[in-house]
Coordinates of C-alpha atoms in Angstrom, one line a residue:
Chain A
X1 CA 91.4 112.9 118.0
X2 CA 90.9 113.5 121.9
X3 CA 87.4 112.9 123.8
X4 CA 87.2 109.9 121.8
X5 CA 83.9 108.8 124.0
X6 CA 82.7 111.8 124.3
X7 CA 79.2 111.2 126.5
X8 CA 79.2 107.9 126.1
X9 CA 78.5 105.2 128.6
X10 CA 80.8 101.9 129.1
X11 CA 80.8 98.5 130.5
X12 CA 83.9 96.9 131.5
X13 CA 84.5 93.4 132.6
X14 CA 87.1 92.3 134.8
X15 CA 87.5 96.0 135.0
X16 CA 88.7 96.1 138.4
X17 CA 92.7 94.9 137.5
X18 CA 95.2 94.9 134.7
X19 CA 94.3 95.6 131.1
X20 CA 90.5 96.2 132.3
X21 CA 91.4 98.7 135.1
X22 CA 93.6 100.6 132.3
X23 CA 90.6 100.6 129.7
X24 CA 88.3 102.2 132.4
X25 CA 90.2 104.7 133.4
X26 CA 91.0 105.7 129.6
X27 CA 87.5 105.6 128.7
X28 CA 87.6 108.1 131.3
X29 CA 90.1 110.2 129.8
X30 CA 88.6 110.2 127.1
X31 CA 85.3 112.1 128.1
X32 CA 83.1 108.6 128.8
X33 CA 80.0 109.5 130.7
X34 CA 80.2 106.8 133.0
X35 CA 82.1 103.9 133.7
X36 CA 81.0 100.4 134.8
X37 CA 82.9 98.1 136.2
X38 CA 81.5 94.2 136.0
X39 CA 83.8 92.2 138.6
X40 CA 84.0 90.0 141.0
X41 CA 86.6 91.3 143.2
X42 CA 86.5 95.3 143.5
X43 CA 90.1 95.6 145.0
X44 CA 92.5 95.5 142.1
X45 CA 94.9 92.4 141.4
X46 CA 97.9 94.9 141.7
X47 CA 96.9 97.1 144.7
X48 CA 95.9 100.5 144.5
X49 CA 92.5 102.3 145.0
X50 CA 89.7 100.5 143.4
X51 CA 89.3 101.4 139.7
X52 CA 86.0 103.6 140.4
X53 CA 88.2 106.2 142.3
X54 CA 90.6 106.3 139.4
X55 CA 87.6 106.9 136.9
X56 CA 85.7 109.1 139.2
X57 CA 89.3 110.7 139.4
X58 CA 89.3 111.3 135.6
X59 CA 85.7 112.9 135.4
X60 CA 83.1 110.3 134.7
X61 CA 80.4 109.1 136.8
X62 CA 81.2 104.9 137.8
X63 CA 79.3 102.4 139.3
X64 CA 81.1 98.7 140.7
X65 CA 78.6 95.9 139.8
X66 CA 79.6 93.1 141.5
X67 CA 79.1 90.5 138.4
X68 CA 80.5 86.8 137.9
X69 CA 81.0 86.1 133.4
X70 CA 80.5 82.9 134.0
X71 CA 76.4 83.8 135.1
X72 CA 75.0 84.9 132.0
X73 CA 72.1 86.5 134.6
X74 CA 75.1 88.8 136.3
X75 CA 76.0 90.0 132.5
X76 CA 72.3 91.1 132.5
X77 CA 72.4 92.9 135.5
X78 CA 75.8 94.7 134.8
X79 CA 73.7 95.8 131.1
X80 CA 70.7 96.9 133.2
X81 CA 72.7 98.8 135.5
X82 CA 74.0 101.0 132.8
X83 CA 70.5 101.9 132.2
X84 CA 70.3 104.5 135.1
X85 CA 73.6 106.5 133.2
X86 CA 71.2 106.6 129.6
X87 CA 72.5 102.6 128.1
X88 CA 75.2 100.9 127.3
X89 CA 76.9 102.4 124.3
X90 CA 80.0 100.5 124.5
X91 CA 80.7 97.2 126.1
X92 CA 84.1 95.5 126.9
X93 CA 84.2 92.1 127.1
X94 CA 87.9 91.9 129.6
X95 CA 87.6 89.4 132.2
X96 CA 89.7 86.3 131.4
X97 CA 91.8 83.7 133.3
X98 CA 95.1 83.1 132.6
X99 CA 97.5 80.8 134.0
X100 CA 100.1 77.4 132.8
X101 CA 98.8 74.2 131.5
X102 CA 99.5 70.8 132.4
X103 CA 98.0 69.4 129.6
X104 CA 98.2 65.4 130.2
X105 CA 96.9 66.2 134.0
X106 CA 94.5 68.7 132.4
X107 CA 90.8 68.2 134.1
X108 CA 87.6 68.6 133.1
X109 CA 86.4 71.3 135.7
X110 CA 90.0 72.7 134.2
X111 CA 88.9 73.1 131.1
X112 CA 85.3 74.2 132.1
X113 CA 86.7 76.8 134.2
X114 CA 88.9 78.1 131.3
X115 CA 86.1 78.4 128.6
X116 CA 83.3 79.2 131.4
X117 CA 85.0 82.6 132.1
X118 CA 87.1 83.1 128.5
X119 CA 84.5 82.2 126.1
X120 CA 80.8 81.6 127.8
X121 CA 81.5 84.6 129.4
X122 CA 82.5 86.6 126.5
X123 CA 79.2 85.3 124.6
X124 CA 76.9 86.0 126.8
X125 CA 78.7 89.5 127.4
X126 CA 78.1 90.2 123.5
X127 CA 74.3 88.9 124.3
X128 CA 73.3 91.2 126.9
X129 CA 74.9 94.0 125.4
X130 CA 73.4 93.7 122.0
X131 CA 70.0 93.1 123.7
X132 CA 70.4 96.7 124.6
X133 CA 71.9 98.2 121.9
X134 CA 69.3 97.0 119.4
X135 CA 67.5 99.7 118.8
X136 CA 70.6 102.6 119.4
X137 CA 73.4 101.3 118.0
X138 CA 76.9 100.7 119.3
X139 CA 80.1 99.6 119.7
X140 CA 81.3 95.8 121.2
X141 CA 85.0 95.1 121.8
X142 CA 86.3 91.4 122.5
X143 CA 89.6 90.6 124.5
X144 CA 90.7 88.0 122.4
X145 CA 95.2 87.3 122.3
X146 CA 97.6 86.7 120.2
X147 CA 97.3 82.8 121.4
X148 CA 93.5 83.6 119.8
X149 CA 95.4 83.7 116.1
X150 CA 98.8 81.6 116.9
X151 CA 98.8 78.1 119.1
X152 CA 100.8 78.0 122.2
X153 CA 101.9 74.7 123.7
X154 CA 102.0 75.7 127.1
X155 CA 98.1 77.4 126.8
X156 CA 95.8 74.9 124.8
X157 CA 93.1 75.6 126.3
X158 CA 93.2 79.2 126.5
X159 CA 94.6 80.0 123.0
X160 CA 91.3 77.5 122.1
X161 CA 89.5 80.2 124.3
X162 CA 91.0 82.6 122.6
X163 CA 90.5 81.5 119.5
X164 CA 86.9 81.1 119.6
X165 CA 86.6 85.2 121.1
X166 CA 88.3 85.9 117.9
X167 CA 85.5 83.6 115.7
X168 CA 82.7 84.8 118.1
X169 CA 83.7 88.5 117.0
X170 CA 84.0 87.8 112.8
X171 CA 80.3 86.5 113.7
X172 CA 78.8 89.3 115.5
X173 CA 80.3 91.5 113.3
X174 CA 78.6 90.3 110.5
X175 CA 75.3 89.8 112.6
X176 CA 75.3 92.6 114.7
X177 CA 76.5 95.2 112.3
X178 CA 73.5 95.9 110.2
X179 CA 72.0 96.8 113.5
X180 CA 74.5 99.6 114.0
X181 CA 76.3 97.4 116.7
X182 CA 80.5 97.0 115.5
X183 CA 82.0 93.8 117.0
X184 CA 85.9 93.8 116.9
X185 CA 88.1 91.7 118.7
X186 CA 92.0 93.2 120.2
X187 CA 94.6 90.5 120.2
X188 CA 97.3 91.5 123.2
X189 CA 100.6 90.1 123.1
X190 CA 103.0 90.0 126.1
X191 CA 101.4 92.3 128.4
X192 CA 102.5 93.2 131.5
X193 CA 99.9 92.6 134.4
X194 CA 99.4 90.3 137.2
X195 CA 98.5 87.5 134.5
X196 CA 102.1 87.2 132.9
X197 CA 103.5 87.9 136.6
X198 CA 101.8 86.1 139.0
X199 CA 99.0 83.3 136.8
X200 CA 102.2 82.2 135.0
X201 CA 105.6 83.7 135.3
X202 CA 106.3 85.3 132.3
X203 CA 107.6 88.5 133.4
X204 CA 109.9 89.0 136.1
X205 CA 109.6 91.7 138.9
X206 CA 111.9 94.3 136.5
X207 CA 109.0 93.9 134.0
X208 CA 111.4 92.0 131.5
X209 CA 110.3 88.7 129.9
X210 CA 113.4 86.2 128.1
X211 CA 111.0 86.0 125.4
X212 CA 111.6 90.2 124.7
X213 CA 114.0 88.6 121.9
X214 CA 111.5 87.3 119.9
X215 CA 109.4 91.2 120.1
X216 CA 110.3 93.5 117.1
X217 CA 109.9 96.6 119.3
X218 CA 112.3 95.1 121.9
X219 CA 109.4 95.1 125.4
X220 CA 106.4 93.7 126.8
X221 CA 103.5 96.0 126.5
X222 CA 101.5 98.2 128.7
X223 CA 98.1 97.8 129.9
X224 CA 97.8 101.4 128.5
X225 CA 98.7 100.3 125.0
X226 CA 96.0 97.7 124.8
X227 CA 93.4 100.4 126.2
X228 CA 94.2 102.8 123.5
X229 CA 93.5 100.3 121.2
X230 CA 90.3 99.8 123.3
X231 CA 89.1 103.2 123.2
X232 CA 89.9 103.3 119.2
X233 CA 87.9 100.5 118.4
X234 CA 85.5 101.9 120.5
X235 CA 84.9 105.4 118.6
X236 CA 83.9 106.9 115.9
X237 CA 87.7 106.9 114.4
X238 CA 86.5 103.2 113.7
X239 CA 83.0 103.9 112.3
X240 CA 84.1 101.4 109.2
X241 CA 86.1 99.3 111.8
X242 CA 83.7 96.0 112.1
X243 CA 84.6 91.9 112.5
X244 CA 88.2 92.6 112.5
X245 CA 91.0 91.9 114.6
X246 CA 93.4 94.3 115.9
X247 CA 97.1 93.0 117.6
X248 CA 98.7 94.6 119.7
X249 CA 101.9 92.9 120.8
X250 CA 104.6 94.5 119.5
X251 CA 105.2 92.8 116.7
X252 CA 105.7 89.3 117.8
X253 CA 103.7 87.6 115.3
X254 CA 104.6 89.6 112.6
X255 CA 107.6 87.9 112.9
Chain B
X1 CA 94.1 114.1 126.0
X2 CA 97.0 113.9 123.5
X3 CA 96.3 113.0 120.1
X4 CA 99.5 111.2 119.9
X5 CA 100.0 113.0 117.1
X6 CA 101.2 116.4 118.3
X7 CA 104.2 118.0 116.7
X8 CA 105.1 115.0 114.7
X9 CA 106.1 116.1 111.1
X10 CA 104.8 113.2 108.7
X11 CA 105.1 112.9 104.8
X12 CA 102.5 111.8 102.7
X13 CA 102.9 110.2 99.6
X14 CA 99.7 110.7 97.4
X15 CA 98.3 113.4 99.7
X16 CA 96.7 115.3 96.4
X17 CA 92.6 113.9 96.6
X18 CA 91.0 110.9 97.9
X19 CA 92.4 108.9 101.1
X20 CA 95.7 111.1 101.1
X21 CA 93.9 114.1 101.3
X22 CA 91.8 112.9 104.4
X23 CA 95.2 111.4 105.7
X24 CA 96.7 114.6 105.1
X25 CA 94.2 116.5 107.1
X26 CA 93.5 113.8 109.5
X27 CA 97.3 114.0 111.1
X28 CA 97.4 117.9 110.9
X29 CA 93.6 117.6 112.7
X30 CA 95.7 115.8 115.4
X31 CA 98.6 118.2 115.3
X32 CA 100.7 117.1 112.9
X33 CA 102.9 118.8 110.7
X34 CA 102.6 117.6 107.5
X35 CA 104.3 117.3 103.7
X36 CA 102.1 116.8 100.5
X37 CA 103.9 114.7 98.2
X38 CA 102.0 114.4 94.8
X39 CA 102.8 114.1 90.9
X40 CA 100.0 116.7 90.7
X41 CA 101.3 119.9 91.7
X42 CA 98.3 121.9 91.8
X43 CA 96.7 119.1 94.2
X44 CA 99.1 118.9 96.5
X45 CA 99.2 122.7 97.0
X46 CA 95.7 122.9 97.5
X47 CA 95.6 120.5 100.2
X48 CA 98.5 122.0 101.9
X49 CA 96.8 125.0 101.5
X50 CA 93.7 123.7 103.1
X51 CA 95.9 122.3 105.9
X52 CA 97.1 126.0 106.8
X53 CA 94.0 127.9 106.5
X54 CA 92.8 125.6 109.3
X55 CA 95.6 126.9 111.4
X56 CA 97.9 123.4 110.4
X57 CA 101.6 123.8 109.0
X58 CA 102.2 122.1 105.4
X59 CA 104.4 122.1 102.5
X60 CA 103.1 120.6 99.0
X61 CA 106.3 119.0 97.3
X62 CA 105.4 117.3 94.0
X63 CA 107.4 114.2 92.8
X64 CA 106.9 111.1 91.4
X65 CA 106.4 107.8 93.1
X66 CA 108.2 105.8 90.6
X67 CA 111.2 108.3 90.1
X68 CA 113.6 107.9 93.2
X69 CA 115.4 110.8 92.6
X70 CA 111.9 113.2 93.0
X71 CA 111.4 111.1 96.6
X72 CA 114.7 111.4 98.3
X73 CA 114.2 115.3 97.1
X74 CA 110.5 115.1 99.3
X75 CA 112.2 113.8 102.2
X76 CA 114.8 116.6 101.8
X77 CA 112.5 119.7 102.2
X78 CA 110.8 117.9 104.6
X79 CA 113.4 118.0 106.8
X80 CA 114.6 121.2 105.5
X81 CA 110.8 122.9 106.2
X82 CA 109.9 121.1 109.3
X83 CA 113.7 119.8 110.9
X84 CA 113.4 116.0 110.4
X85 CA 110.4 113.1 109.9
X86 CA 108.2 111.2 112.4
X87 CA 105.4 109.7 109.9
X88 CA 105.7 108.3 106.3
X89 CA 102.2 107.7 104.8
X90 CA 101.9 106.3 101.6
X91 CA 98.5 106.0 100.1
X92 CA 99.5 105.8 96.2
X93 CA 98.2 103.1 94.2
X94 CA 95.8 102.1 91.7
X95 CA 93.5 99.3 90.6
X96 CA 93.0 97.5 87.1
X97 CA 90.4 95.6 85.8
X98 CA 91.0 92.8 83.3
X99 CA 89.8 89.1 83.0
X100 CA 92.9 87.2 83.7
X101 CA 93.7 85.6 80.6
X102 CA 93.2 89.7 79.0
X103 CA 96.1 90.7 81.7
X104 CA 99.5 91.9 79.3
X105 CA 103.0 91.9 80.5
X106 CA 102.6 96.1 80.3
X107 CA 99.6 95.6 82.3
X108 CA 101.5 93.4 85.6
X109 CA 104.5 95.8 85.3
X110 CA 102.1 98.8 85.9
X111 CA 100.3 97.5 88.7
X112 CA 103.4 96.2 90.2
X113 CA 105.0 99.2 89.8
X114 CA 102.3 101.8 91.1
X115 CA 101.5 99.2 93.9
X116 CA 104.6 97.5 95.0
X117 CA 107.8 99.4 93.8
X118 CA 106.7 102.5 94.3
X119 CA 105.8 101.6 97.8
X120 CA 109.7 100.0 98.1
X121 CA 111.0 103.4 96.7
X122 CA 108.7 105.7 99.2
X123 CA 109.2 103.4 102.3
X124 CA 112.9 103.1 101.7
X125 CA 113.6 106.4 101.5
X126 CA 111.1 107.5 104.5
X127 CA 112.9 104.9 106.8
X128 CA 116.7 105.9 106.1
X129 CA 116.2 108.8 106.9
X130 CA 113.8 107.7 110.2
X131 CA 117.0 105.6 111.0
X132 CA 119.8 108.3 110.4
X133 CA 117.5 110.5 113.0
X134 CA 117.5 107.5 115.7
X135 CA 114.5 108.6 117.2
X136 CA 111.4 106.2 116.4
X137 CA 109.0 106.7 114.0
X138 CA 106.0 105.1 112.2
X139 CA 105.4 104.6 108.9
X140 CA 101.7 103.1 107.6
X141 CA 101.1 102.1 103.9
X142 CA 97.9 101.3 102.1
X143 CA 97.2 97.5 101.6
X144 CA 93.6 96.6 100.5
X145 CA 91.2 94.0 101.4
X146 CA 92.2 92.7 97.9
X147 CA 95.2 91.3 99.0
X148 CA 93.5 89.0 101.7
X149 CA 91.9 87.0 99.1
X150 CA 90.9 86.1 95.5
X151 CA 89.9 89.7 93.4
X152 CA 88.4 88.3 90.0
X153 CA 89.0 90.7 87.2
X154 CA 91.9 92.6 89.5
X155 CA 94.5 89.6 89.5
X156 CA 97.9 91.9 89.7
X157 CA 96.1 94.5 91.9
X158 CA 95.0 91.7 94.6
X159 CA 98.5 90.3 94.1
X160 CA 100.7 93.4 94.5
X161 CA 98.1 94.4 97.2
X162 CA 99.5 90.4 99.1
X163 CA 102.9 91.6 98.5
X164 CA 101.9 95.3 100.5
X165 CA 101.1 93.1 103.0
X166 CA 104.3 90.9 103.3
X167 CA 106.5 93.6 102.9
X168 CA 105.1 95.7 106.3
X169 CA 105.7 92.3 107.9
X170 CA 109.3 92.4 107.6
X171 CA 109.8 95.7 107.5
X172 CA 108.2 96.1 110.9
X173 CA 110.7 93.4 112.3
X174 CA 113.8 95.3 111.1
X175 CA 112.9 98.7 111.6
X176 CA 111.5 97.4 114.7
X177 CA 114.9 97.7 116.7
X178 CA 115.1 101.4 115.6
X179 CA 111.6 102.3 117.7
X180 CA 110.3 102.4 114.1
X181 CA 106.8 101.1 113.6
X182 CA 105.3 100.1 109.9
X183 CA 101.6 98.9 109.2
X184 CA 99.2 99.2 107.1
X185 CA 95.5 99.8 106.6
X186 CA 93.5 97.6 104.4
X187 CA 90.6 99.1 103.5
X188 CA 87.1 97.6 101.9
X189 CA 84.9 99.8 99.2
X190 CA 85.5 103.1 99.8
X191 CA 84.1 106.1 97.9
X192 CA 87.0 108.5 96.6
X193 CA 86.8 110.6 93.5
X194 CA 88.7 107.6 91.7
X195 CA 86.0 105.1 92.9
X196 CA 83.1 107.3 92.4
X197 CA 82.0 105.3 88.8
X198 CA 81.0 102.6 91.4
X199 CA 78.4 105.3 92.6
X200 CA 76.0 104.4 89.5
X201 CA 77.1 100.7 89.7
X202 CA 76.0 101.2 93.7
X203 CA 72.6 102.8 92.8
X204 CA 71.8 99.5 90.2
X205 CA 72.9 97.0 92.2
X206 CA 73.1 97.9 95.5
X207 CA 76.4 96.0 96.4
X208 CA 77.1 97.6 99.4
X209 CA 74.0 95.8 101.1
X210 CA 76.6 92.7 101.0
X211 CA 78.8 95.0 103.7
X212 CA 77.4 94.3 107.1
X213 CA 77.5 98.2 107.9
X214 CA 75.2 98.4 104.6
X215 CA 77.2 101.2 102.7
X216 CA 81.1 101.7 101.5
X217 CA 83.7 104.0 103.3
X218 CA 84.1 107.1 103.3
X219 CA 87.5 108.1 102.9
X220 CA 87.8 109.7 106.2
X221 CA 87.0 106.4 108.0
X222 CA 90.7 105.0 106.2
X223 CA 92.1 108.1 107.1
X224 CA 91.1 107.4 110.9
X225 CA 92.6 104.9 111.0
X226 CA 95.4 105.6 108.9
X227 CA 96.1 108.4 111.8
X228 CA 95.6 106.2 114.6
X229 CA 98.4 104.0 113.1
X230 CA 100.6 106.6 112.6
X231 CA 100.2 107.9 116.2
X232 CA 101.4 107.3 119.8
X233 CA 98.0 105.8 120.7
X234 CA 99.5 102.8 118.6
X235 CA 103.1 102.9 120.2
X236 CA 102.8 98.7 121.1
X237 CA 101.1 98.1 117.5
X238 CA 103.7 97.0 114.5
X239 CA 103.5 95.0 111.4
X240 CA 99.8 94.8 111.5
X241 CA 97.2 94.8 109.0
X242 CA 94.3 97.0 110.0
X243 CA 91.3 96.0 107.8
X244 CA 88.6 98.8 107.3
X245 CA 86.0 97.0 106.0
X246 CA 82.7 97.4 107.7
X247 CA 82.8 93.5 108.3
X248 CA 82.7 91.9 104.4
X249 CA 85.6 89.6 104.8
X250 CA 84.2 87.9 107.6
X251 CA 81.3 86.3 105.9
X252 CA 82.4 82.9 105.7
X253 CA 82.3 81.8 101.7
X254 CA 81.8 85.5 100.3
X255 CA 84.0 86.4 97.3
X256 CA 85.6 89.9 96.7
X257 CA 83.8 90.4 93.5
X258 CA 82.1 93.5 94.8
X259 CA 82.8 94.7 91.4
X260 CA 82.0 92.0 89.4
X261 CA 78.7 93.9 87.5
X262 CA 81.1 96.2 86.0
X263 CA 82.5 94.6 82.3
X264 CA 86.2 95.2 82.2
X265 CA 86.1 98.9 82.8
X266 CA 89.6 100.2 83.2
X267 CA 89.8 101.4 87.6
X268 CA 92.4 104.4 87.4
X269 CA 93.9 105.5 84.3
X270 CA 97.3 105.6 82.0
X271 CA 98.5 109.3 83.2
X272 CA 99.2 107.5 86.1
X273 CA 97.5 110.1 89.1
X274 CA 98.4 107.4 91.5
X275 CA 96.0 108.5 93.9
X276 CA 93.9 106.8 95.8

């Protein structure tokens, strides 16, 4: 169970920060060939070297693609750019936006902006990256959240978002997987990044939330512990593993 | 890289053929120590034996799911051969195929008992003694994609297999303050040697085309993830049902009868193996 991506090439978006930036560098770990990172800002959300050094660091070969989710053409061009390393084998469909809801002052660019980047993005993510992996085979995983399965008040139009990354995934999966091509969505729970610190205040600087009560397992999670869950879904441990949802949140909605 | 399973000592409950064999060498692949519990004595010694002569460490302890008394003895030489428990695994269970209105009382005790009480008995016993250690633990059971949604002609097993998936639920919240992590894996068609009538069934009718991967499990793909469960690379993952199914209970207005072609045949039989 180590060098779970043994040789194989992956696509991150929104790869630069947070849960993306800990998915790269454990595909790293984990023996990827090369890394990609699909952004739109190199420098991380949370400061540090940029995510290439840390992969490069780790052993693989990376490349920055400068790439915007919400231009289906960028998502293309992050694809084709993993070309030159042998394909796309895995694709990570990361980058989301985050933040509190006003929902009675609630806009339309708002909303647009919210499913532009959570869902278009993710769709046409999938798109490009099946476009490839058509004739080889491989292995698509969606960021989807717990607000993808459970509502949330404060978030309606991200846990819509959410939800429809989670439907978006049952679908591929069932499209995409007698092509060879697994589709599975991870649903994080409180997880501690510049999202639930800075987009909305749900974790204070000692990394402690008020909503901790409410986990089974007593803390917010890890970027790391969403990107082990990455790099499972991404190997062959999950070679069976296809349209399914995986949650990692400690179990909050277990609960 | 860590498995996230190195020098953990696990137990596993039905570790004699099928899924609990490839559990079984699955976790000591990743470093484990492991325990095979089985009511088949020579089966759980040969898999413990197959664990050591690929360089693993394993005792084979035989007991019976449905007797307490042989379980808390397991846990015991556990402990006693390898110093305490990190993983419970229980892959026991069995399936049985009636048309509802043919289902007997002797019939829904049985399937209750080798699918739901059994699992109480093993859990139970796994997570006291996780508790009186007071240093974490995981313990993963086996649900089934039966228990997500109507089974004709396997009422009690879909319905014990809903239960299965209830009971990690809570138990995940109150062993959850312990550092103690339970799930479960539900896995889709899967070839073991207790499925492998469906082979000819398979070659007739070719139900697996109906599976968007095109072809049923092997058991090594539920004992992957069985594994990854049980690990550290699961350390933020608790009360979750991981379903193994090569994509079939996505299709929106597909029914479970996967088996439906086959006329009442009885799935497992009355000696009670328990393995699946």
């Amino acid at each position: 169970m180590t060098d779970l991506l043994a040789g194989k090439v992956v696509i991150v978006t929104g790869g630069s920060s947070g849960m993306g930036r800990a998915i790269s560098l454990r595909a790293a770990e984990e023996g990827a060939a090369a890394v990609l990172i699909a952004d739109i800002r190199e420098e991380p959300r949370e400061g540090g070297r940029p995510t290439t050094d840390l992969v490069a660091g780790a052993g693989a070969k990376y490349q920055f693609v400068e790439a915007d989710v919400t231009r289906p053409e960028d998502l293309a061009r992050a694809v084709a750019a993993a070309d030159s390393f042998g394909g796309v084998d895995v694709m990570v469909n990361n980058a989301g936006v985050f933040g509190r809801e006003d929902f009675f002052e609630w806009t339309e660019s708002d909303y647009d902006r919210v499913m532009d980047v959570n869902v278009k993005g993710v769709f046409f993510g999938c798109q490009a990256a099946a476009r490839a992996m058509r004739g080889r085979g491989g292995a698509i995983v969606n960021l989807s959240s717990i607000g993808g399965i459970k509502g949330g008040g404060l978030f309606p139009t991200y846990c819509s978002s959410k939800g429809a990354v989670r439907l978006l995934t049952y679908s591929l999966g069932e499209l995409l997987g007698p092509l060879g091509i697994r589709v599975n969505a991870i649903h994080p729970g409180l997880i501690d990044t510049s999202m639930t610190r800075v987009d909305a205040p749900l974790i204070s600087e000692e990394g402690e939330s008020l909503s901790q009560i409410t986990i089974p397992l007593g803390r917010v999670g890890q970027a790391r512990d969403v990107a082990d869950a990455a790099v499972y879904l991404a190997s062959d441990l999950a070679s069976y593993v296809n349209g399914t949802s995986l949650v990692v949140d400690g179990g909050r909605t277990a609960s | 890289m860590d498995s996230g399973l190195e020098g953990k000592v696990a137990l596993v409950a039905g570790a004699g053929r099928g899924i609990g064999r490839a559990c079984t060498l699955a976790l000591a692949a990743g470093g484990a120590a492991v325990a095979c519990v089985d009511n088949d004595q020579d089966r759980g010694q040969a898999v413990a034996e197959e664990v050591e002569a690929a360089g693993g460490r394993s005792v084979a302890v035989q007991a019976d799911v449905l007797d307490r008394g042989t379980i808390t003895e397991a846990v015991r030489q556990t402990v006693v051969a390898f110093g305490h428990i990190d993983v419970g695994v229980d892959i026991v269970g069995e399936g049985r195929f009636k048309p509802f209105l043919d289902w007997t009382d002797r019939d829904f005790t049985e399937q209750f008992d080798v699918n739901l009480r059994q699992l109480f008995v093993v859990s139970q016993e796994c997570l006291s003694q996780m508790v009186s250690q007071g240093t974490g633990g995981s313990f993963v059971a086996i649900a089934s994609t039966a228990g997500l949604g109507a089974m004709p002609q396997m009422a009690f097993y879909a319905a014990s297999k809903a239960a299965v998936i209830s009971l990690i639920r809570t138990l995940a919240v109150e062993m959850g303050p312990h550092g103690i992590r339970v799930n479960a894996v539900a896995p889709g068609s899967t070839r073991t040697p207790r499925t492998a009538f469906l082979d000819e069934v398979e070659r007739l009718t070719h139900f697996s085309a109906r599976v968007p991967l095109g072809r049923r499990a092997d058991a090594e793909e539920q004992a992957a993830a069985v594994a990854f469960l049980a690990s550290e690379r699961a350390s933020y993952i608790t009360g979750q049902v991981l379903v193994v199914d090569g994509g079939s209970t996505v299709q929106a207005g597909r029914t479970l009868d996967e088996f439906g072609a086959v006329p009442s045949v009885p799935w497992g039989d009355s000696s009670r193996s328990h393995q699946q």
